[in-house]
Short mmCIF file of C-alpha atoms in Angstrom, two decimals:
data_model
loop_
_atom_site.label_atom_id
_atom_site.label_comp_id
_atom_site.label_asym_id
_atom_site.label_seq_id
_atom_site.Cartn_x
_atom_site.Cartn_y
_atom_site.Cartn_z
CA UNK A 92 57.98 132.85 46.60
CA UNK A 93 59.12 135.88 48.58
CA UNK A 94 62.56 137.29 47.80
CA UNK A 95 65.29 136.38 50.77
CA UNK A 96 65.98 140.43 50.52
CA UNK A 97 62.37 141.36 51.06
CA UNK A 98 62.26 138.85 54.02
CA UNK A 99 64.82 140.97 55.52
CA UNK A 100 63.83 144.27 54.90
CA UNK A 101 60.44 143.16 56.68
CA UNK A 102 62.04 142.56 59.48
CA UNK A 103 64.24 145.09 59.65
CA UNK A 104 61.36 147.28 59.65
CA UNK A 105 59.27 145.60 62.00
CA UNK A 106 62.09 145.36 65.12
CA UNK A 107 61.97 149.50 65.43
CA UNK A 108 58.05 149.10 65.40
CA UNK A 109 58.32 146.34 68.35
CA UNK A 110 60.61 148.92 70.78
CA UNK A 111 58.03 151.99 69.94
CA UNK A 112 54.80 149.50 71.04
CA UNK A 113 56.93 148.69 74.00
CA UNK A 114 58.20 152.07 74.82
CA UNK A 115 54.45 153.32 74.53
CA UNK A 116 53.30 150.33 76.99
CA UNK A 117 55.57 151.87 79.29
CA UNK A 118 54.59 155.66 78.91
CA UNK A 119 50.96 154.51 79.57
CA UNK A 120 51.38 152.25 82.70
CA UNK A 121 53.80 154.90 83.81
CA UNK A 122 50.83 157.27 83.32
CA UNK A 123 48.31 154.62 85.13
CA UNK A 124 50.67 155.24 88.24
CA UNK A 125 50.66 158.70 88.20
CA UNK A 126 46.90 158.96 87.84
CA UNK A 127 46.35 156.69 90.11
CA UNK A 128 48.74 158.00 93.26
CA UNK A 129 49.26 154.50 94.25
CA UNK A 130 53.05 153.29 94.71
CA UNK A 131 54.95 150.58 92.29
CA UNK A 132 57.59 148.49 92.27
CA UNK A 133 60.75 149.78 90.95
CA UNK A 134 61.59 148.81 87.21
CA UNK A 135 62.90 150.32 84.32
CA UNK A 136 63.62 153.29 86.58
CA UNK A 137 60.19 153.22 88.58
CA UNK A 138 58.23 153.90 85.09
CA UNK A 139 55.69 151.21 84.81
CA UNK A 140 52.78 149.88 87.34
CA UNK A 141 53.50 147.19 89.33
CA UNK A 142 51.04 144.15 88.49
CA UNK A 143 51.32 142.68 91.84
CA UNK A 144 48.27 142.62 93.41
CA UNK A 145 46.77 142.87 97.10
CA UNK A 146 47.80 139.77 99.42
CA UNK A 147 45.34 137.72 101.57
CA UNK A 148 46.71 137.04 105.05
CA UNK A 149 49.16 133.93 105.18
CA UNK A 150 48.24 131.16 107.54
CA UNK A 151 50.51 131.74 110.80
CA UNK A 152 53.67 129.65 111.03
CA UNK A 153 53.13 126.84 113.57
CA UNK A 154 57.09 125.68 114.10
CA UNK A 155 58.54 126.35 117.45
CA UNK A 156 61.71 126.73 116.22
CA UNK A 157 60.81 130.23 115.42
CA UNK A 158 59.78 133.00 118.02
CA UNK A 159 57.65 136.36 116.73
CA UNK A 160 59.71 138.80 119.59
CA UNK A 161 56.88 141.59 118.36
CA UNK A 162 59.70 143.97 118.02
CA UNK A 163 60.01 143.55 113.87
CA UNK A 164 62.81 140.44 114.95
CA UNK A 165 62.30 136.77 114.78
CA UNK A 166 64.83 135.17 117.08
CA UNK A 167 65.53 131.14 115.27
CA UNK A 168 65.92 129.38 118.43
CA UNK A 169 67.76 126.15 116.72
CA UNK A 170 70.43 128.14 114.79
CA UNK A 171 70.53 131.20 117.63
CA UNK A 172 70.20 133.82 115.22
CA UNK A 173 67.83 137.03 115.43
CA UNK A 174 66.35 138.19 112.20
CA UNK A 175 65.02 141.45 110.75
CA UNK A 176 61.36 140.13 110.27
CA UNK A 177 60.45 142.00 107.07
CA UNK A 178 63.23 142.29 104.16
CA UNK A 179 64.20 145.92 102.74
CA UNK A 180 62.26 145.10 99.74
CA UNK A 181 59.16 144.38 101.76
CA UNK A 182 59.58 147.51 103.58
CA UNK A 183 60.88 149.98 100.94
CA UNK A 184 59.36 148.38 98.39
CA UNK A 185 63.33 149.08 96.49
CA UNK A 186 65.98 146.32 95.29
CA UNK A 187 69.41 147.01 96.44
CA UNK A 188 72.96 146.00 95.43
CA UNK A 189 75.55 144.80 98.16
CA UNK A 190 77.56 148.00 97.90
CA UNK A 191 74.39 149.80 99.27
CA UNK A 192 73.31 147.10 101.62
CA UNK A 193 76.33 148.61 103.70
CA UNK A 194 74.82 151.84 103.96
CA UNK A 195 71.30 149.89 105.28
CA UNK A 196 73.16 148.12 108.02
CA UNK A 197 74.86 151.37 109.09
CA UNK A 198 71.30 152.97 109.72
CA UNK A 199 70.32 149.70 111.52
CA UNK A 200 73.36 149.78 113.81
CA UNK A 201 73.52 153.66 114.37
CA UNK A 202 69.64 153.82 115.23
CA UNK A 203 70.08 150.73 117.40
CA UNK A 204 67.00 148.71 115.13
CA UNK A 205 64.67 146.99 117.98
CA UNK A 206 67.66 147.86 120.93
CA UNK A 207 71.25 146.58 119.46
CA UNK A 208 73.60 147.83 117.36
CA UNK A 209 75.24 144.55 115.88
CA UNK A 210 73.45 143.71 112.95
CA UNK A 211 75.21 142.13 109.96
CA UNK A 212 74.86 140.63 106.71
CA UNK A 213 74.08 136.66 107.13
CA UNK A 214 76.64 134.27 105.47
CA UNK A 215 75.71 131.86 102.85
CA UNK A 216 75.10 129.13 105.27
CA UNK A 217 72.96 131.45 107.42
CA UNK A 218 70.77 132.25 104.39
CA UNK A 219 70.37 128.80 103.85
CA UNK A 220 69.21 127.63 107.28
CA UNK A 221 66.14 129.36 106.30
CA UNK A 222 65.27 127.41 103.46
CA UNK A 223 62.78 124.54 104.16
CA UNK A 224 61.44 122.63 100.53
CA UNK A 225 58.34 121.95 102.61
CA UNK A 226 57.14 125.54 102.98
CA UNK A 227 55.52 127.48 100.56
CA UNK A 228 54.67 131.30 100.48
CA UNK A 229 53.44 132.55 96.94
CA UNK A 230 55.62 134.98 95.63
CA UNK A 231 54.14 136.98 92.81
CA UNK A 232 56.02 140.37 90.76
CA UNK A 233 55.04 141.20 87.64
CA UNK A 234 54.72 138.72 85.01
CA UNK A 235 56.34 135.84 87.18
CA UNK A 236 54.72 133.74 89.80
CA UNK A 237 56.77 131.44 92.04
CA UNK A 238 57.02 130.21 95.47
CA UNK A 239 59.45 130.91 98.33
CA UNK A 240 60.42 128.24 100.47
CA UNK A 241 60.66 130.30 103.67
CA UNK A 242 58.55 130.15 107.12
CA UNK A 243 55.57 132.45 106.89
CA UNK A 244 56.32 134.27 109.86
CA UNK A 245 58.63 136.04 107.76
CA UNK A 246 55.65 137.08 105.81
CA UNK A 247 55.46 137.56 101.70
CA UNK A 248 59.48 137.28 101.74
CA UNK A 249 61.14 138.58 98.71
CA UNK A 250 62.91 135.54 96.88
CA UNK A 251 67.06 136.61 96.65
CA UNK A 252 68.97 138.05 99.31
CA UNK A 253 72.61 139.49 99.87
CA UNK A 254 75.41 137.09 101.91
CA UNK A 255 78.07 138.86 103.61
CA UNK A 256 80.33 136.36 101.29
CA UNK A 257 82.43 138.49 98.70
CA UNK A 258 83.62 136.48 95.86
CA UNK A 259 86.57 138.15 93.51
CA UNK A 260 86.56 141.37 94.50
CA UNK A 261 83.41 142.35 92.94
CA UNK A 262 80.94 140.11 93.23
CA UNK A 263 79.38 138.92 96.57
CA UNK A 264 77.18 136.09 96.76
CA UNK A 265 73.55 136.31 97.15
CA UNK A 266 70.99 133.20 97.84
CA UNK A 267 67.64 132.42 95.90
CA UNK A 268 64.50 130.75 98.15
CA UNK A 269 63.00 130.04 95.23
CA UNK A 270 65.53 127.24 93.81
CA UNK A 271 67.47 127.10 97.20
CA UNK A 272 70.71 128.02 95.15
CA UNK A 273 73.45 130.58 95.94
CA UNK A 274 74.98 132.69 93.29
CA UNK A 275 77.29 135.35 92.79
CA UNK A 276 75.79 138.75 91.46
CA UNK A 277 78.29 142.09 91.33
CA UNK A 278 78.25 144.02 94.16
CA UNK A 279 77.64 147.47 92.71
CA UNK A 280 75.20 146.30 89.89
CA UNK A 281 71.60 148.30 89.35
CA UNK A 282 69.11 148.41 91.49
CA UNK A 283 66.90 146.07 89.84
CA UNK A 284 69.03 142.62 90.60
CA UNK A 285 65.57 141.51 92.57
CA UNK A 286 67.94 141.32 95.60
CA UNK A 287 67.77 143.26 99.02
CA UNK A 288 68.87 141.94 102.49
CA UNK A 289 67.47 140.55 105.85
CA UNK A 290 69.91 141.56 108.26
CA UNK A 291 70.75 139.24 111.25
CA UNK A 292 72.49 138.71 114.38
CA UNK A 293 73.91 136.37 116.52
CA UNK A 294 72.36 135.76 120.22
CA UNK A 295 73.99 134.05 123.15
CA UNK A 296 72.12 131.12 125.55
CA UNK A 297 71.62 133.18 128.36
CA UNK A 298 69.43 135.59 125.61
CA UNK A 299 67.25 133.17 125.51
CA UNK A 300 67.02 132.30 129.21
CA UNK A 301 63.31 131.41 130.16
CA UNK A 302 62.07 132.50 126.29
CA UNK A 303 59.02 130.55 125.27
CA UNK A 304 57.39 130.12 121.89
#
C-alpha cells in the first residue's frame, strides 16, 4: 500500500506539470495563428486559434414580423424596434464589457449608423422579445456547441448581450439566448465575458407607413 505522504507528493508534482502542458498548448496554437495569417477569436489575450469553423448559409427567416431594411438594420414590426443586424462580436470578432459598450454606441450615434443618430442599449425586456424557444441557429466557439434561440435573419448571433439595465452600481444586466435567462455580469469586467451588444432603436407608426415584408 502506497504511503498517504507519497500520494501527495505525486500530486504535488504532477499539478505544475499539468499548467506547463497547458501553457505549451497555448504557445503552439498561438503559433498555428501566426503561421497561418488567419484571424481568431479573442481568448486568453488573443493567444490561441479559434476552433470555430467555416459556417454554411442559414436557411432565410420566413416570419413577417421581421423586415431585412438592407441597410445592416432589421426593423421588428410587432415590437417597433429597429435593430443593428449583426452584433459587435459578429463584426469585430471582440467581446466587450458594458463600460465599453458606451464608447460603441457613441461611434454609432456620431457616424449616424444606416442614417440616425439615436441608437441605444435595449432593456431587458427588449432583449427578450427576441427570444423565440422554437428557433434554432447553431452556435459553436471553441470547445462548446449550443444553440441560440434567435430569428436567423439576425444571422450566426452571438449568445449574451448587454441591457441598458444597471444593477448596484456595478453590474448591469446582460441576457443569454441560449437559456433565455437574464443575469447580472460587472460592467467593467474583461473582455472575455462572451458578451457584446446589438444596439437598437425605437421607430414611430408613420416609419413604417406603406413598409412591406
Amino acid at each position: 500500500m502506497i504511503p498517504e505522504n507519497m500520494i501527495r507528493f505525486f500530486r504535488l508534482l504532477i499539478q505544475p506539470l499539468r499548467l506547463a502542458l497547458l501553457m505549451l498548448a497555448v504557445c503552439v496554437a498561438s503559433l498555428a495563428q501566426a503561421d497561418s495569417g488567419n484571424g481568431g477569436d479573442e481568448i486568453f489575450g488573443g493567444q490561441i486559434l479559434s476552433l470555430t469553423e467555416e459556417k454554411p448559409a442559414l436557411a432565410p427567416s420566413n416570419d413577417p414580423r421581421f423586415l431585412d431594411n438592407k441597410d445592416g438594420t432589421v426593423t421588428d414590426l410587432k415590437k417597433k424596434l429597429m435593430w443593428k443586424k449583426i452584433d459587435i462580436y459578429q463584426e469585430k470578432k471582440i467581446w466587450i464589457n458594458w463600460d465599453e459598450s458606451q464608447t460603441y454606441l457613441g461611434k454609432f450615434n456620431k457616424e449616424a449608423f444606416a442614417g440616425y443618430s439615436d441608437w441605444r442599449l435595449p432593456t431587458r425586456e427588449e432583449l427578450e422579445s427576441l427570444y423565440e424557444e422554437d428557433k434554432n441557429v447553431p452556435w459553436k466557439y471553441y470547445w462548446t456547441e449550443n444553440v441560440i434561440h434567435i430569428d436567423p435573419i439576425f444571422g450566426y448571433s452571438s449568445c449574451c448581450f448587454w441591457s441598458s439595465e444597471v444593477y448596484k452600481e456595478k453590474y448591469a444586466w446582460g441576457f443569454n439566448y441560449i437559456r433565455g435567462k437574464t443575469y447580472p455580469s460587472m460592467k467593467g469586467g474583461p473582455g472575455l465575458s462572451l458578451s457584446t451588444i446589438r444596439p437598437v432603436r425605437a421607430i414611430m407608426d408613420t416609419d413604417l407607413a406603406g413598409v412591406t415584408k
